[in-house]
Tab-separated table of N, CA and C in Angstrom:
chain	number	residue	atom	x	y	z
A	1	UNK	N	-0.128	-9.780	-10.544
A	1	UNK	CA	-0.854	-9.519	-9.318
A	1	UNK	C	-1.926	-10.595	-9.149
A	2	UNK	N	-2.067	-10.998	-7.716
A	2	UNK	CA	-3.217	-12.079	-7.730
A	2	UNK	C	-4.329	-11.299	-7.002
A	3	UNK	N	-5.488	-11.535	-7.892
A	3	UNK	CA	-6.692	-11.332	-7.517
A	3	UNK	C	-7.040	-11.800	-6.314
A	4	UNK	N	-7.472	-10.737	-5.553
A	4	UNK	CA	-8.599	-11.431	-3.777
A	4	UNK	C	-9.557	-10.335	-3.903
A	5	UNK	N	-10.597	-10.787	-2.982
A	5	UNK	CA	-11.857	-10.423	-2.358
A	5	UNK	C	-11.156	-9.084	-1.694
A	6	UNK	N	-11.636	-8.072	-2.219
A	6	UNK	CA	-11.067	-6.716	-2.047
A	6	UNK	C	-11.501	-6.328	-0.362
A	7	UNK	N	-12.402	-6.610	0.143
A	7	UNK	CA	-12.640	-5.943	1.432
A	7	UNK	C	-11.723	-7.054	2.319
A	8	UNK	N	-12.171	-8.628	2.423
A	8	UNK	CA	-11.408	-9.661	3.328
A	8	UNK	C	-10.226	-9.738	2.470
A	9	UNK	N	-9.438	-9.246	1.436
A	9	UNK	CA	-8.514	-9.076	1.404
A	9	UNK	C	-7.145	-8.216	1.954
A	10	UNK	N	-7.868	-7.007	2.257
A	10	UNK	CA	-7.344	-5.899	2.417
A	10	UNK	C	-7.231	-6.043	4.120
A	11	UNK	N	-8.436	-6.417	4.477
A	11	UNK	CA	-8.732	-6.841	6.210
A	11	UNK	C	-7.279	-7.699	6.369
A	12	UNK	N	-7.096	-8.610	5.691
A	12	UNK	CA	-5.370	-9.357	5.996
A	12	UNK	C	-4.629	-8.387	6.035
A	13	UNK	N	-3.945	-7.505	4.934
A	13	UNK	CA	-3.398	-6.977	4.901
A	13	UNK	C	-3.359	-5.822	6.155
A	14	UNK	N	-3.742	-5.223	6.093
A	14	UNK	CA	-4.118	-4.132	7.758
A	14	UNK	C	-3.616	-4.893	8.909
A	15	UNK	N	-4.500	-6.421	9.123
A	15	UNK	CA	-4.032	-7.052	10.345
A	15	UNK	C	-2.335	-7.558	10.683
A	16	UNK	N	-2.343	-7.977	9.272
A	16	UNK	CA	-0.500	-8.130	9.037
A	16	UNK	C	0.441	-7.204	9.461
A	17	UNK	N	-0.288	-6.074	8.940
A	17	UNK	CA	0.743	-4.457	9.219
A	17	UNK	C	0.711	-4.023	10.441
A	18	UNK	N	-0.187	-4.477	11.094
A	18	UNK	CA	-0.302	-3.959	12.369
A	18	UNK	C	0.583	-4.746	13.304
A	19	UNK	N	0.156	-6.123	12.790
A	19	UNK	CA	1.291	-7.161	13.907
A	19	UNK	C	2.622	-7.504	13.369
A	20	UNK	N	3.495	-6.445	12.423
A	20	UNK	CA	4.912	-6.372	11.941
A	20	UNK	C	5.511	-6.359	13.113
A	21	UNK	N	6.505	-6.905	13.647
A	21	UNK	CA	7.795	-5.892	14.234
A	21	UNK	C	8.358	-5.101	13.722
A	22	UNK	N	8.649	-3.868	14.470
A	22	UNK	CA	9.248	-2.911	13.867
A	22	UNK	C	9.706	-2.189	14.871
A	23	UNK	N	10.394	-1.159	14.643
A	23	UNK	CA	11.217	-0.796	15.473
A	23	UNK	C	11.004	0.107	16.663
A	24	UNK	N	10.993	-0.021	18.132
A	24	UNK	CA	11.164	0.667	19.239
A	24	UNK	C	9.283	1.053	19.441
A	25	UNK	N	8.490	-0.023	18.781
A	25	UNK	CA	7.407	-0.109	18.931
A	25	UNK	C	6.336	0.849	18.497
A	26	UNK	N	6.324	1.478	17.086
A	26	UNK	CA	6.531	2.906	16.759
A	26	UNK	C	5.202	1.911	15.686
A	27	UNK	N	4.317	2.324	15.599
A	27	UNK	CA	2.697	1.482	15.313
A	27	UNK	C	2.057	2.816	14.146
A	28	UNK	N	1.389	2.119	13.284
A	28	UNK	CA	0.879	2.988	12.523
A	28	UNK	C	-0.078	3.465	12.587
A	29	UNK	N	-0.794	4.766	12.427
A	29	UNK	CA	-1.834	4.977	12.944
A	29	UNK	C	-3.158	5.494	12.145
A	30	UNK	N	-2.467	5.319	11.415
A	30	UNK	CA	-3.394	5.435	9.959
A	30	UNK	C	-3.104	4.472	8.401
A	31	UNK	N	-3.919	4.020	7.848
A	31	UNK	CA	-3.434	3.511	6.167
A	31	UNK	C	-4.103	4.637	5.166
A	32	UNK	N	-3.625	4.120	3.756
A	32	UNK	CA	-4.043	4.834	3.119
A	32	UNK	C	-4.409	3.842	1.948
A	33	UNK	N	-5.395	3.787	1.067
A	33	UNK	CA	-5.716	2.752	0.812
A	33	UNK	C	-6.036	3.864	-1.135
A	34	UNK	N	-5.330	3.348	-1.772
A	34	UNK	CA	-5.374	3.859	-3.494
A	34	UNK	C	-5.990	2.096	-4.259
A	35	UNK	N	-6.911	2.912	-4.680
A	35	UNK	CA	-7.738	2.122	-5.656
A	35	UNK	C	-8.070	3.096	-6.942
A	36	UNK	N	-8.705	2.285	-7.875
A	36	UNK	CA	-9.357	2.750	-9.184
A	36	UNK	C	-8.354	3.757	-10.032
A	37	UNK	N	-8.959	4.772	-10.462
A	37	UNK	CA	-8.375	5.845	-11.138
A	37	UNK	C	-6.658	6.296	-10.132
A	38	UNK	N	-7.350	6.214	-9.230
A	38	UNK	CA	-6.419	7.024	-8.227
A	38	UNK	C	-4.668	6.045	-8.205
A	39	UNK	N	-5.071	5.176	-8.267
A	39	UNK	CA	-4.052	4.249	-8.027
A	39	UNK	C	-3.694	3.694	-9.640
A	40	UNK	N	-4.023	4.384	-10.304
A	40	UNK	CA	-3.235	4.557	-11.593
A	40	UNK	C	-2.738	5.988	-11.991
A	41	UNK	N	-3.327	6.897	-11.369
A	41	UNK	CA	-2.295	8.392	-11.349
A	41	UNK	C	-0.817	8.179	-10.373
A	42	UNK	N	-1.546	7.566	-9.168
A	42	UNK	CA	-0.244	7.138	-8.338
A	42	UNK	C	0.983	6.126	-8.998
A	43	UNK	N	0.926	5.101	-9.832
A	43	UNK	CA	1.474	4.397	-10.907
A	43	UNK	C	2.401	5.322	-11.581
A	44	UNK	N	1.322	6.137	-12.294
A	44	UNK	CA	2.177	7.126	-13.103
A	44	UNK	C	3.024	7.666	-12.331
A	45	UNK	N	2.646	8.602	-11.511
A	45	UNK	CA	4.122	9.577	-10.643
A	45	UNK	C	5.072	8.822	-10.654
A	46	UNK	N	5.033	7.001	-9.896
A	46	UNK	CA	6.003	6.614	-9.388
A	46	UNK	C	6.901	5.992	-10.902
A	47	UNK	N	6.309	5.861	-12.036
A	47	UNK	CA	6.939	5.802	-13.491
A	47	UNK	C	7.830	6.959	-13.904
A	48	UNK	N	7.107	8.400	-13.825
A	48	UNK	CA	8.033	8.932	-13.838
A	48	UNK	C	9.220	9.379	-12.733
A	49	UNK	N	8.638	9.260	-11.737
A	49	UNK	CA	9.980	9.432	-10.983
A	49	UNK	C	11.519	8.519	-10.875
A	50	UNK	N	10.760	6.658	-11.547
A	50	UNK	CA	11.670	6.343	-11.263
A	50	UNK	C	12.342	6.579	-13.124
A	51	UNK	N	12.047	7.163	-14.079
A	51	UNK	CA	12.411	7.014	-14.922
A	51	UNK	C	13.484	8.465	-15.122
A	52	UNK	N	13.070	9.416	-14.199
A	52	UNK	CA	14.358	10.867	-13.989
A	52	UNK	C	15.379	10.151	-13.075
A	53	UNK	N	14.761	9.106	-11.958
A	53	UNK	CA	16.315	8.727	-11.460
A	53	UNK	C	17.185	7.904	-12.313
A	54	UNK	N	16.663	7.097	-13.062
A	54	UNK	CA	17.234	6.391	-13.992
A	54	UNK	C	17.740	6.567	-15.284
């Protein structure tokens, strides 16, 4: 993973997502943004889930 400036980093990211094409013009209207602790419980789930499909 490459390290950025967490707030003007994330500001790219948002602006990017917003100006995707996608389909029949269908726009997101919320993010959800996992950091710290949280986004290493989220890690885990997605470890084990992919490790029962596998």
């Amino acid at each position: 993973m490459i390290p950025f400036h967490q707030k003007t980093g994330m500001e790219q990211v948002y602006q990017a997502a917003l100006r995707a094409p996608d389909h029949a013009w269908v726009r997101p209207s919320s993010f959800i943004q996992v950091s710290g602790e949280g986004l290493k419980k989220l890690s885990d789930i997605f470890v084990r889930g992919c490790k029962r499909k596998f």
